PDB file of C-alpha atoms and ligand atoms in Angstrom:
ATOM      1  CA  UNK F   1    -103.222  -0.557 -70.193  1.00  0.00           C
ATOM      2  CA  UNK F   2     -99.947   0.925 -71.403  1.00  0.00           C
ATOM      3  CA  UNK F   3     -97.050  -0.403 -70.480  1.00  0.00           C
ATOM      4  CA  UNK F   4     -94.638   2.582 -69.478  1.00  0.00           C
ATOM      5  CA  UNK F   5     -96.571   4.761 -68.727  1.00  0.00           C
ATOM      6  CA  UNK F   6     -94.622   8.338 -67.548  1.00  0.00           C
ATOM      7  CA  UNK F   7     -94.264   8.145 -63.761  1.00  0.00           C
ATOM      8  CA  UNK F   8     -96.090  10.727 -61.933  1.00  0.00           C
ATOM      9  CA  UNK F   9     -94.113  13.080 -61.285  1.00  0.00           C
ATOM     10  CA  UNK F  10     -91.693  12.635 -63.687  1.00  0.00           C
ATOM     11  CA  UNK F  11     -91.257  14.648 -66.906  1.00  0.00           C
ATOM     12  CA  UNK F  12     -94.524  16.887 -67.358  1.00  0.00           C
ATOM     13  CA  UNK F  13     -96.579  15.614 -70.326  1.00  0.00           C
ATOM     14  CA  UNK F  14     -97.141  19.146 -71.337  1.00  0.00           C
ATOM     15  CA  UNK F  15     -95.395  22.007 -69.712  1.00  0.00           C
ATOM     16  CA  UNK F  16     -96.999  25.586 -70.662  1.00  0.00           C
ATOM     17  CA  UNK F  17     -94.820  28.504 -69.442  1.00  0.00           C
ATOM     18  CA  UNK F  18     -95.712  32.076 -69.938  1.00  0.00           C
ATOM     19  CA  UNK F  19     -98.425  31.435 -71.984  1.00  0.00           C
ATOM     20  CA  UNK F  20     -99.400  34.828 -73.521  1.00  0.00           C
ATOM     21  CA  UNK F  21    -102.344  35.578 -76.051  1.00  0.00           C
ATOM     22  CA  UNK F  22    -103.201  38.864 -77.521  1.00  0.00           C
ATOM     23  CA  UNK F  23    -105.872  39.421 -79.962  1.00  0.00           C
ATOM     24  CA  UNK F  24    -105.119  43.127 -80.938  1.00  0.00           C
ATOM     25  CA  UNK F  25    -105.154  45.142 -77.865  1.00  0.00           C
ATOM     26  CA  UNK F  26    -107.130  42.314 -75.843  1.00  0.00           C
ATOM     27  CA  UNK F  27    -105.125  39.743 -73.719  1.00  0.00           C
ATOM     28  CA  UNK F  28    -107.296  36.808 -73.831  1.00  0.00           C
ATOM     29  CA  UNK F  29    -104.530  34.704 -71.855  1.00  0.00           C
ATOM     30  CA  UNK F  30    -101.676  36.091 -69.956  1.00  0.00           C
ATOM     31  CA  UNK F  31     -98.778  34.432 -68.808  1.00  0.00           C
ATOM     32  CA  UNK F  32    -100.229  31.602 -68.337  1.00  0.00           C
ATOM     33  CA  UNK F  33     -98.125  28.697 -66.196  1.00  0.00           C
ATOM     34  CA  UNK F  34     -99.576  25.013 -66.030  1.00  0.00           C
ATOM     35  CA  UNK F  35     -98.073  21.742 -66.151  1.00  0.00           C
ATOM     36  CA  UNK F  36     -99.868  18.512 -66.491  1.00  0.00           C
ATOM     37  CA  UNK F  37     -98.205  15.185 -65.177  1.00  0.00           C
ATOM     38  CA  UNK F  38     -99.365  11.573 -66.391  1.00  0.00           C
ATOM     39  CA  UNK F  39    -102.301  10.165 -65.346  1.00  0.00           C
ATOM     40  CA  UNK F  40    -103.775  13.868 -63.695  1.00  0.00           C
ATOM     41  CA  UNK F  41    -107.571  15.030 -64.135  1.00  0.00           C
ATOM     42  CA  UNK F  42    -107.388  18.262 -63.849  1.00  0.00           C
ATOM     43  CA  UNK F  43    -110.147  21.171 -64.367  1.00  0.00           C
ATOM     44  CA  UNK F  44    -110.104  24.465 -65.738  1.00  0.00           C
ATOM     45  CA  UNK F  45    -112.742  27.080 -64.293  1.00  0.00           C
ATOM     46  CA  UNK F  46    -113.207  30.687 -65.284  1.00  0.00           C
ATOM     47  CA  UNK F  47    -115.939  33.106 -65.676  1.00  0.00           C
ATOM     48  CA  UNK F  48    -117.133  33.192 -70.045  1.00  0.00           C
ATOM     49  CA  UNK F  49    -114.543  35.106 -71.587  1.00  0.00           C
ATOM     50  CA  UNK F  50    -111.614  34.364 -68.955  1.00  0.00           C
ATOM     51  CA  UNK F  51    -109.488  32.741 -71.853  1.00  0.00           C
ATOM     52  CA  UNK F  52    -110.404  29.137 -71.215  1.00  0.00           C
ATOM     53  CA  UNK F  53    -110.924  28.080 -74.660  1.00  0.00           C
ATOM     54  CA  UNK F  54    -108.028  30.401 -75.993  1.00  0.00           C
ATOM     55  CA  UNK F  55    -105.612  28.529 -73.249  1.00  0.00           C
ATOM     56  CA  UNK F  56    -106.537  25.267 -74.936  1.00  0.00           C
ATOM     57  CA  UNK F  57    -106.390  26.660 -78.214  1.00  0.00           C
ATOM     58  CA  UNK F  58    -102.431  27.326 -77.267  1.00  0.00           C
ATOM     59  CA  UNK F  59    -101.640  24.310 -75.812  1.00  0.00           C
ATOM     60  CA  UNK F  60    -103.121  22.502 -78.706  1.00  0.00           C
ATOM     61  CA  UNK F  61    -101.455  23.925 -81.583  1.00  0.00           C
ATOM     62  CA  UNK F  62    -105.012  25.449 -82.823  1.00  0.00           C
ATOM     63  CA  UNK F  63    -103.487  29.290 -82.251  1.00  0.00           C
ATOM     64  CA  UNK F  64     -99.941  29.961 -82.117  1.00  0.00           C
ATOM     65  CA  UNK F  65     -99.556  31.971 -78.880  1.00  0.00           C
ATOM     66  CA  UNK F  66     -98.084  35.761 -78.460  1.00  0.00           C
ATOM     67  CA  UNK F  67     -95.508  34.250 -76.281  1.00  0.00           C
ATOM     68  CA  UNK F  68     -94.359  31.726 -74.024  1.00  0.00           C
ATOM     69  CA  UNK F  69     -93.329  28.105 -74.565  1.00  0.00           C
ATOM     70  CA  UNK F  70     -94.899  24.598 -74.660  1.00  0.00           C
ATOM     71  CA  UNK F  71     -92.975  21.523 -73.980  1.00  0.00           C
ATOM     72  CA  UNK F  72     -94.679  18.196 -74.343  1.00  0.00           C
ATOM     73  CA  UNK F  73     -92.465  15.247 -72.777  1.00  0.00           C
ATOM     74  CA  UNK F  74     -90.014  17.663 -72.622  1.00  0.00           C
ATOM     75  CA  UNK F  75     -89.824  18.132 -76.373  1.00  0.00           C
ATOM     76  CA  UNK F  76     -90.004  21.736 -77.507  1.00  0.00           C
ATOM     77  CA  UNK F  77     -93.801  22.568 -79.355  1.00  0.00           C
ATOM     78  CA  UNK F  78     -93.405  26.174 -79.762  1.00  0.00           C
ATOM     79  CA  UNK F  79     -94.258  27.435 -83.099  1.00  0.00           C
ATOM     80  CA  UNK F  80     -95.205  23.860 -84.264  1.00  0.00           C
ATOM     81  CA  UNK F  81     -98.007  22.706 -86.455  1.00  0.00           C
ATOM     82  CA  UNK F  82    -101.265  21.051 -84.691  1.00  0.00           C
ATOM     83  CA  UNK F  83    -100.400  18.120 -86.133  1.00  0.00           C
ATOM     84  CA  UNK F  84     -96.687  17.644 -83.918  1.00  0.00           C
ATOM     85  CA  UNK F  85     -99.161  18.314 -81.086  1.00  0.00           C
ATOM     86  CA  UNK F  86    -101.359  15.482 -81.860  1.00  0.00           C
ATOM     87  CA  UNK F  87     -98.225  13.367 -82.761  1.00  0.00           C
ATOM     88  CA  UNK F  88     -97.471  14.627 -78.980  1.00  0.00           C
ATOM     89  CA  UNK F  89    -100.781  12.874 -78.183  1.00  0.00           C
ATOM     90  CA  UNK F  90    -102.351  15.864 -77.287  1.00  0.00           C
ATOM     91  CA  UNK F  91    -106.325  15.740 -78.809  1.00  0.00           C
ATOM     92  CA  UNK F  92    -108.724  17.893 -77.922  1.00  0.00           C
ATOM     93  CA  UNK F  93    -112.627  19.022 -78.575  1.00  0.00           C
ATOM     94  CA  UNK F  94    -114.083  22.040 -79.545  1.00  0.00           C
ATOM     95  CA  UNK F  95    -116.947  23.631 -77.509  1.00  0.00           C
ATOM     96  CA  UNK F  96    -118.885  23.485 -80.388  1.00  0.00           C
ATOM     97  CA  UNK F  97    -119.045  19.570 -81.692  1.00  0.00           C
ATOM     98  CA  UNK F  98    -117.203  18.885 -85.133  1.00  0.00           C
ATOM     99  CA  UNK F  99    -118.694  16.110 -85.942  1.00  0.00           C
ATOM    100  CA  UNK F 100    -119.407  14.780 -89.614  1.00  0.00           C
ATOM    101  CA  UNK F 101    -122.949  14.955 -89.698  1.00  0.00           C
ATOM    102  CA  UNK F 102    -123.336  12.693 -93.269  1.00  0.00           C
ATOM    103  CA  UNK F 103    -120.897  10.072 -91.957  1.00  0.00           C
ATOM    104  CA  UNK F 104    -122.409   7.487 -90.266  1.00  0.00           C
ATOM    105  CA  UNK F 105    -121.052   7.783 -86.312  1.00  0.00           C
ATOM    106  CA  UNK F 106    -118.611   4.374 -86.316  1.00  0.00           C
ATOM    107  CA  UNK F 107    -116.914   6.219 -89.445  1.00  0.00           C
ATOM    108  CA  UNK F 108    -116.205   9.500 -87.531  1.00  0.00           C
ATOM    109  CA  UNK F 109    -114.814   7.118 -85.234  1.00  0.00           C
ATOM    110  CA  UNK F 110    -112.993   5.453 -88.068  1.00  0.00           C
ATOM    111  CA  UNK F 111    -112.136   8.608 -89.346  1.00  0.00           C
ATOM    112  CA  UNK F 112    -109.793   9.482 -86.252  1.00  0.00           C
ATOM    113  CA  UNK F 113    -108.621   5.886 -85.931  1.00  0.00           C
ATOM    114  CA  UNK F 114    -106.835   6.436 -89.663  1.00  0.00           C
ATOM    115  CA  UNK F 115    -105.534   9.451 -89.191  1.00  0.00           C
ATOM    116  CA  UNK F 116    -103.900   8.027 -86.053  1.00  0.00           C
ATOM    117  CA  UNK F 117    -102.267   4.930 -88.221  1.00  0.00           C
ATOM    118  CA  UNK F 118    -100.938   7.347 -90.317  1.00  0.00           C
ATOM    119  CA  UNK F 119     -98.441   8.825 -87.878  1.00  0.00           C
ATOM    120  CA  UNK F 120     -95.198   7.740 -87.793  1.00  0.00           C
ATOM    121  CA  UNK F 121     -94.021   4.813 -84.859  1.00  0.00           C
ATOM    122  CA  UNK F 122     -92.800   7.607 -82.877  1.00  0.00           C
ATOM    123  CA  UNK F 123     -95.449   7.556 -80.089  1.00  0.00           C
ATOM    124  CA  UNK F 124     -93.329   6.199 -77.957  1.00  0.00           C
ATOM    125  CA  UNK F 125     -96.072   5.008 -75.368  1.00  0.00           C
ATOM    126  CA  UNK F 126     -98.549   3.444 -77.672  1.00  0.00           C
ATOM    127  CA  UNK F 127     -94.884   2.514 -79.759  1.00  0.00           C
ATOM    128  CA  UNK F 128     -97.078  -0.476 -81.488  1.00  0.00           C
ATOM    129  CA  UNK F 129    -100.678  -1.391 -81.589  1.00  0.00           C
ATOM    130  CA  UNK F 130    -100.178  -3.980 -78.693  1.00  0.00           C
ATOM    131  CA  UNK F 131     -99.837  -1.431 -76.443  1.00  0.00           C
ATOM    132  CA  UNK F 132    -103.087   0.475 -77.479  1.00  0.00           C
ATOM    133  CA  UNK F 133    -105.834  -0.588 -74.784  1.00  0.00           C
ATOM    134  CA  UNK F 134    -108.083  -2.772 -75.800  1.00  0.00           C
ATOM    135  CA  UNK F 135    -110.579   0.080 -75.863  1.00  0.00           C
ATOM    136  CA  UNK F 136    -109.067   2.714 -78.462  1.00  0.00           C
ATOM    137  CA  UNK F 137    -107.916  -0.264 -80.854  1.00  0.00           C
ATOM    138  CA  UNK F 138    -111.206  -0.181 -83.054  1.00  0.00           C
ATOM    139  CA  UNK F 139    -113.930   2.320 -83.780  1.00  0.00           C
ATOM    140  CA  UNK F 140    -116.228  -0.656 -82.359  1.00  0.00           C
ATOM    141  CA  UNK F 141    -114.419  -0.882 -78.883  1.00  0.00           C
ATOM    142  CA  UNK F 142    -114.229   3.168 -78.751  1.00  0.00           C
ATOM    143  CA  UNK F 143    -118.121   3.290 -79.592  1.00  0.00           C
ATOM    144  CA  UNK F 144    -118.605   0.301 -76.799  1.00  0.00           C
ATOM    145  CA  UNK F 145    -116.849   2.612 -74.359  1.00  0.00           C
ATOM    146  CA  UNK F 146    -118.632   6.087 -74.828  1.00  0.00           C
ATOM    147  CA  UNK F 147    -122.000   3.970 -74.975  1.00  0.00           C
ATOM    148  CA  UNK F 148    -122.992   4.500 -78.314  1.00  0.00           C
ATOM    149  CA  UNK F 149    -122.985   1.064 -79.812  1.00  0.00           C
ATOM    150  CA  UNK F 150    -126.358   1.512 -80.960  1.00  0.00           C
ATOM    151  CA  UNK F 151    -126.222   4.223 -83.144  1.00  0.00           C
ATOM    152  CA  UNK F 152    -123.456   3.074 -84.748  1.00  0.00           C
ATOM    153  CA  UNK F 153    -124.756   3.393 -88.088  1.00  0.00           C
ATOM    154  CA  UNK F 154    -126.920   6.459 -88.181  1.00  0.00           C
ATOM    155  CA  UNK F 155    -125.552   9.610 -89.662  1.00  0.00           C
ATOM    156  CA  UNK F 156    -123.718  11.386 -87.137  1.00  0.00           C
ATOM    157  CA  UNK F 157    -126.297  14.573 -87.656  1.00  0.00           C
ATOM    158  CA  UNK F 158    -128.917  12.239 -86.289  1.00  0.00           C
ATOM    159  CA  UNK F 159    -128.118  11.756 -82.630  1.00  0.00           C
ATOM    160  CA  UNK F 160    -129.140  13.879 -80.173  1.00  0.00           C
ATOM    161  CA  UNK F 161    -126.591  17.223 -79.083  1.00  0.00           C
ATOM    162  CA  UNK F 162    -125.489  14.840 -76.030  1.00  0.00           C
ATOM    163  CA  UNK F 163    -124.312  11.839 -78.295  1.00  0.00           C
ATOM    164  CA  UNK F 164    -122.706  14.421 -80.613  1.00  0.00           C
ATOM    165  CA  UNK F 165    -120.541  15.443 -77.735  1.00  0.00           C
ATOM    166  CA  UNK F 166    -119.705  11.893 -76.758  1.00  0.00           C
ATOM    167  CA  UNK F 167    -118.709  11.312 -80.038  1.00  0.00           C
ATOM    168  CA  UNK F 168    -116.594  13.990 -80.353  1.00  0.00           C
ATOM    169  CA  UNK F 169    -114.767  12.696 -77.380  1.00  0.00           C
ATOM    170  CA  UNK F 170    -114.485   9.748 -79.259  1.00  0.00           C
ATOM    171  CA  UNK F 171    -113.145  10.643 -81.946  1.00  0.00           C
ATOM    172  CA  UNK F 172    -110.559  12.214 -80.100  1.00  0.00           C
ATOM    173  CA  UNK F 173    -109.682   8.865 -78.023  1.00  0.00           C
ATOM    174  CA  UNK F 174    -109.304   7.625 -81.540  1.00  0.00           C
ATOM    175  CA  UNK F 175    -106.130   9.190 -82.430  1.00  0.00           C
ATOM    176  CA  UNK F 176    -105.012   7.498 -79.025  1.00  0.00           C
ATOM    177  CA  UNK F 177    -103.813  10.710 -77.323  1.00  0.00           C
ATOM    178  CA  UNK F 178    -101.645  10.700 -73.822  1.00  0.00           C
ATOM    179  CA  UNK F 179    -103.454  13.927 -73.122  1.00  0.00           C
ATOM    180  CA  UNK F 180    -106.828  14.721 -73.707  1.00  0.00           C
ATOM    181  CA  UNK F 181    -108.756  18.683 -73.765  1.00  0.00           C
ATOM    182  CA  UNK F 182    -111.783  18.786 -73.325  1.00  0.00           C
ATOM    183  CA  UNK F 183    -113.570  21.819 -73.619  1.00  0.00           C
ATOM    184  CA  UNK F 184    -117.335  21.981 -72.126  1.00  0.00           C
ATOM    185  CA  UNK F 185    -118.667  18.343 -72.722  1.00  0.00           C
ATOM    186  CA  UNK F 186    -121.062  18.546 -70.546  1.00  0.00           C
ATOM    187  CA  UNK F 187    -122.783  22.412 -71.662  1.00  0.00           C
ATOM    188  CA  UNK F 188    -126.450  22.081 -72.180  1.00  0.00           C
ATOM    189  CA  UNK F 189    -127.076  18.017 -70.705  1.00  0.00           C
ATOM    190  CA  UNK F 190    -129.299  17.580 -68.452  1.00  0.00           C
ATOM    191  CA  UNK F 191    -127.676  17.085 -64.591  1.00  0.00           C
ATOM    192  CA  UNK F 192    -127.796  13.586 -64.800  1.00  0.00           C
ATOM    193  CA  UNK F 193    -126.029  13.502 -68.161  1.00  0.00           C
ATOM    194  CA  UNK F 194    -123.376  15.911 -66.560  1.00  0.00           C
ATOM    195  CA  UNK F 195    -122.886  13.789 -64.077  1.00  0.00           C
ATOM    196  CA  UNK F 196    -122.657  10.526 -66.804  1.00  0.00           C
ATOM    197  CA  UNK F 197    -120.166  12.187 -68.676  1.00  0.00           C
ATOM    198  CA  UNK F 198    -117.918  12.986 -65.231  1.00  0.00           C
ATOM    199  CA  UNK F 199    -117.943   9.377 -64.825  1.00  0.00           C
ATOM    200  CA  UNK F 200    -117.018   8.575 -68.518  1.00  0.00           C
ATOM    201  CA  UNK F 201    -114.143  11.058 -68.033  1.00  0.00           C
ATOM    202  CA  UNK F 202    -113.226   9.782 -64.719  1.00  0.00           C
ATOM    203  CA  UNK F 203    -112.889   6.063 -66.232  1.00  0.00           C
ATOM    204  CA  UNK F 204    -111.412   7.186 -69.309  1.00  0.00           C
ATOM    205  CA  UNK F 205    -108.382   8.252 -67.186  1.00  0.00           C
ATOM    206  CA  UNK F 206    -108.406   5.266 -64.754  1.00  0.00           C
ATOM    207  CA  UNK F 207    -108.801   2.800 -67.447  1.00  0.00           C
ATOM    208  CA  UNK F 208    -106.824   4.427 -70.038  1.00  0.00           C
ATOM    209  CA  UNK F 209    -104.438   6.202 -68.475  1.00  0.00           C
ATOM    210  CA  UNK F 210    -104.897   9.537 -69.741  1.00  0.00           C
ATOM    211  CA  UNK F 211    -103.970  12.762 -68.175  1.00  0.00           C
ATOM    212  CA  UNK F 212    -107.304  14.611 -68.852  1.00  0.00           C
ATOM    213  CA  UNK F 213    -107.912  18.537 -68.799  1.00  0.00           C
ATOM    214  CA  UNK F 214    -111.076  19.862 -68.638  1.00  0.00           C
ATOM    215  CA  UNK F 215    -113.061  23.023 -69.140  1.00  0.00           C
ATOM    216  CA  UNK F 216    -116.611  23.041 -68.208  1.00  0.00           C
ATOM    217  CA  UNK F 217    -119.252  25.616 -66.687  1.00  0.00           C
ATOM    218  CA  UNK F 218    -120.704  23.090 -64.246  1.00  0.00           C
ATOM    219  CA  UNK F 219    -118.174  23.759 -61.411  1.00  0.00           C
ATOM    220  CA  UNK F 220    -119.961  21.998 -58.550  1.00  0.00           C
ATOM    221  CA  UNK F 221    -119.868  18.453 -60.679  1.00  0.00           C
ATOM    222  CA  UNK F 222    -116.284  19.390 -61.673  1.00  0.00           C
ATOM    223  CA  UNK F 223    -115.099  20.577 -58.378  1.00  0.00           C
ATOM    224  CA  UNK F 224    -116.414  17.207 -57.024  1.00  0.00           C
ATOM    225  CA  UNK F 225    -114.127  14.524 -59.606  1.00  0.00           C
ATOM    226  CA  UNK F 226    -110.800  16.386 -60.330  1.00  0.00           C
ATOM    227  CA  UNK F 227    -108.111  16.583 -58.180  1.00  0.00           C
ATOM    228  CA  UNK F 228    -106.755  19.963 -59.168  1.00  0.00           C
ATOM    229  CA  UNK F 229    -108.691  23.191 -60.186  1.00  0.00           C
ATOM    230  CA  UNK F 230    -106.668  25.687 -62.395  1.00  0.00           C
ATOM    231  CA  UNK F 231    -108.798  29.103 -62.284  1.00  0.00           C
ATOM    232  CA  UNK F 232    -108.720  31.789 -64.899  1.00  0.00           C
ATOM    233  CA  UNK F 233    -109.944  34.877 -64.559  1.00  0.00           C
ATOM    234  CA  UNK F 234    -109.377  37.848 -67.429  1.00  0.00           C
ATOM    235  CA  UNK F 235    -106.470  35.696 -68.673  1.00  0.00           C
ATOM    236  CA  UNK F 236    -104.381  35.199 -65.818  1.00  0.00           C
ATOM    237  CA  UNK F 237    -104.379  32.075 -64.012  1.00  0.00           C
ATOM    238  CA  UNK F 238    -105.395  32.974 -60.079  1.00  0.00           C
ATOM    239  CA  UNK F 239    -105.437  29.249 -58.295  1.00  0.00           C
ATOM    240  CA  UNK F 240    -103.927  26.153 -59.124  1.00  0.00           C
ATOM    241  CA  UNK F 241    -104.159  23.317 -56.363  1.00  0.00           C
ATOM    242  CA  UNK F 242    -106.735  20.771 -54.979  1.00  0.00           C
ATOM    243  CA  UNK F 243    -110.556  21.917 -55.226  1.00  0.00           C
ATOM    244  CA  UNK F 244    -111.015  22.448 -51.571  1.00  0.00           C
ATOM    245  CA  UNK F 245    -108.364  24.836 -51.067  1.00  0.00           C
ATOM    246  CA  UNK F 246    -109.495  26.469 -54.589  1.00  0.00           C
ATOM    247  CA  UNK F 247    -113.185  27.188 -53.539  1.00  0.00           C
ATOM    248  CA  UNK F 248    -111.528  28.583 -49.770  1.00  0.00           C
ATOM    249  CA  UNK F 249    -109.451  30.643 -52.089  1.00  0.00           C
ATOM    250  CA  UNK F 250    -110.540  34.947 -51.391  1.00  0.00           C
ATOM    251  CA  UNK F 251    -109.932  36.051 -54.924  1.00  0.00           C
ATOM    252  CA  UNK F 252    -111.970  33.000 -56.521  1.00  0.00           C
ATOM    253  CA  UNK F 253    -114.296  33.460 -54.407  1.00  0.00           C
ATOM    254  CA  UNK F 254    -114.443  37.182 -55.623  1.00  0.00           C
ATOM    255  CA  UNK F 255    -113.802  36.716 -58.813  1.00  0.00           C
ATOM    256  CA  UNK F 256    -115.845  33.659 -59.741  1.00  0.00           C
ATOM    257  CA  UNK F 257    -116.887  30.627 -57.312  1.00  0.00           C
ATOM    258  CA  UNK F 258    -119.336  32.944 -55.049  1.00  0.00           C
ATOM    259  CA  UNK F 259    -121.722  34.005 -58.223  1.00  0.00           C
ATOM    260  CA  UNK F 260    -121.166  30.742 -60.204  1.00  0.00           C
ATOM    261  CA  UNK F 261    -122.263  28.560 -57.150  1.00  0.00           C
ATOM    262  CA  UNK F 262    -125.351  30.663 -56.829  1.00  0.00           C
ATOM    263  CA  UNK F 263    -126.379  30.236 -60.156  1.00  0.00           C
ATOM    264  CA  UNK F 264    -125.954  25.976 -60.563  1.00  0.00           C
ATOM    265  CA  UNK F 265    -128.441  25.689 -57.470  1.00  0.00           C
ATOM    266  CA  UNK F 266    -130.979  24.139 -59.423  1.00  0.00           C
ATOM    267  CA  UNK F 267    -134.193  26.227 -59.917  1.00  0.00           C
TER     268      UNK F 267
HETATM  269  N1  ADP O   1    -110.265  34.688 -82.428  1.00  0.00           N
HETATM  270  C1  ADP O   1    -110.472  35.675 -81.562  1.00  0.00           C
HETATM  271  N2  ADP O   1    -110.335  36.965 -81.939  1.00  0.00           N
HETATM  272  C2  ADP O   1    -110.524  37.978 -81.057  1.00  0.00           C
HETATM  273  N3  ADP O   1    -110.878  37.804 -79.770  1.00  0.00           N
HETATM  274  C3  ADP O   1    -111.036  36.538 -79.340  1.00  0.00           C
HETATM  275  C4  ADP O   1    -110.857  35.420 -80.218  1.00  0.00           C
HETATM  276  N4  ADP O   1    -111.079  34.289 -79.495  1.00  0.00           N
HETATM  277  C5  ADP O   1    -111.399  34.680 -78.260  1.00  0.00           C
HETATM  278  N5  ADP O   1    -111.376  36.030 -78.158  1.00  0.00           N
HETATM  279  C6  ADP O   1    -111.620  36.812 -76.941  1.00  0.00           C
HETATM  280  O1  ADP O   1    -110.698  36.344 -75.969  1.00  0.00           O
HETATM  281  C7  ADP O   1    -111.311  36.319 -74.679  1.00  0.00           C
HETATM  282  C8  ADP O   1    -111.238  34.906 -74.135  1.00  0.00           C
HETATM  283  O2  ADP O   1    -112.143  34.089 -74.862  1.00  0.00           O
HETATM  284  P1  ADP O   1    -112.263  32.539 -74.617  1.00  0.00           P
HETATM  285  O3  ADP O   1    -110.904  31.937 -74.566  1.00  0.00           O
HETATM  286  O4  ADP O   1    -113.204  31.996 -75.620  1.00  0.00           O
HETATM  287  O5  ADP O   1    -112.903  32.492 -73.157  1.00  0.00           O
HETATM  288  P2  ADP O   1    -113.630  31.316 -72.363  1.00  0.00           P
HETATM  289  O6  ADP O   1    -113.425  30.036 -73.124  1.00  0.00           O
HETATM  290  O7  ADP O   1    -113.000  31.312 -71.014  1.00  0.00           O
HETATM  291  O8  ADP O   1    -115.084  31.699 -72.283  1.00  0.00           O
HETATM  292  C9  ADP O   1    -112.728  36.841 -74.872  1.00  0.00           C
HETATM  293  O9  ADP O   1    -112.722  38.206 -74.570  1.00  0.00           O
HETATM  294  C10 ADP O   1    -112.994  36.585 -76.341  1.00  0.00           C
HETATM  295  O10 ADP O   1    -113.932  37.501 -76.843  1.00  0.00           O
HETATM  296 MG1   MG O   2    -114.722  28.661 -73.946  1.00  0.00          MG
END
């Protein structure tokens, strides 16, 4: 557990104001406004093409937006490079796994783990290594807690699309982030594994004491462990508050929730 961690409440981990994305004529993300406090699980829903992964993109230093600004700890991020975002501790994953498929999986892991030695002691809440949980402090204890001990040593390529996407979430938790995006974990598991990786998300902010943002199609298994729902729709952001009031919510419903819920009823 870290020891000072930000009170809730207090400064915003990330603050995103304004949030604007154009790719030519086409606003992927427009004017976006979300602010994520310590220790908050929070989801992002949106019909394919609402801007979702563009958002993250912005807030993670992956695109540079049109406009808007980004403070993190109330440190100014505009403009910056992704890696002051990740010295931030903002990590993220990529809908598509980026994984090294040679590398053995405990050296992905090791991979992420030296690249977060490497940054400078001004990370103020993981300041030294005795502060790192006992969890994130070696590619051993990360594998241990995303439950793939035993395939440790086969090449990352080798585990099934599942594994690939808990290791990718792993080697995120390896650079010891404060904030972790993550962006459709659960696309294509099975429902049980959906519901697996909720709970591995769910502990990984109770135990670590992450703030944790996540995108995923599977709204009824999201809608059921966050405890605020940010919806996007075309860009804009049109709900932000608990789930319940989200999925009572006229223009969600319109927009998104009333098709989307149809669909997940299982066959
Ligand atoms: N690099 C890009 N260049 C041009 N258009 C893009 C690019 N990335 C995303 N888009 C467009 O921006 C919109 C939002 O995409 P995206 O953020 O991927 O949506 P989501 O993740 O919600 O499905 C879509 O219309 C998509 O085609
Ligand atoms: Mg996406």
């Amino acid at each position: 557990m870290s020891e000072a961690p930000l009170p809730r409440g207090g400064v915003p981990l990330l603050d995103a104001r304004e949030i604007t994305v154009r790719f030519g004529g086409l606003t992927a993300v427009d004017a976006v406004d979300a602010v994520f406090t310590a220790g908050e699980l929070v989801g992002i829903i949106g019909p394919n093409g609402a801007g979702k992964t563009t958002f993250f993109n912005a807030i993670s230093g992956v695109t540079q937006p049109t406009s808007g600004r980004l403070l993190a700890s109330g440190r100014n991020l505009s403009g910056q490079a992704p890696h002051r975002f990740a010295a931030q501790g903002i990590a993220r994953t990529f809908q598509t796994p980026r994984v090294f498929g040679d590398m053995p999986v405990r050296d992905n892991i090791a991979f992420g783990l030296k690249f977060a030695g490497r940054r400078p002691r001004q990370y103020w809440l993981w300041g030294d290594e005795a502060s790192v949980p006992w969890a994130l402090r070696t590619a051993d204890s990360i594998l241990d807690l995303i439950g793939l001990g035993a395939q440790a040593e086969l090449p990352a390529a080798a585990i099934t699309p599942s594994q690939q996407r808990l290791l990718e979430i792993g080697m995120a938790l390896a650079t010891r982030p404060r904030l972790l995006l993550l962006d459709e974990v659960a696309a294509g598991l099975t429902e049980s594994e959906v519901e697996d990786m909720a709970q591995l998300i769910r502990r990984l902010r109770d135990e670590l004491d992450l703030t944790v943002v996540w995108i995923e199609h599977a709204v009824t298994t999201l809608l059921r462990h966050v405890e605020r729902v940010i919806v996007l729709h075309q860009g804009r952001k049109i709900a932000d508050g608990p789930p319940a009031e989200v999925v009572r919510n006229p223009e969600v419903i319109e927009a998104y929730l009333g098709d989307e819920m149809m669909e997940e009823t299982p066959p």
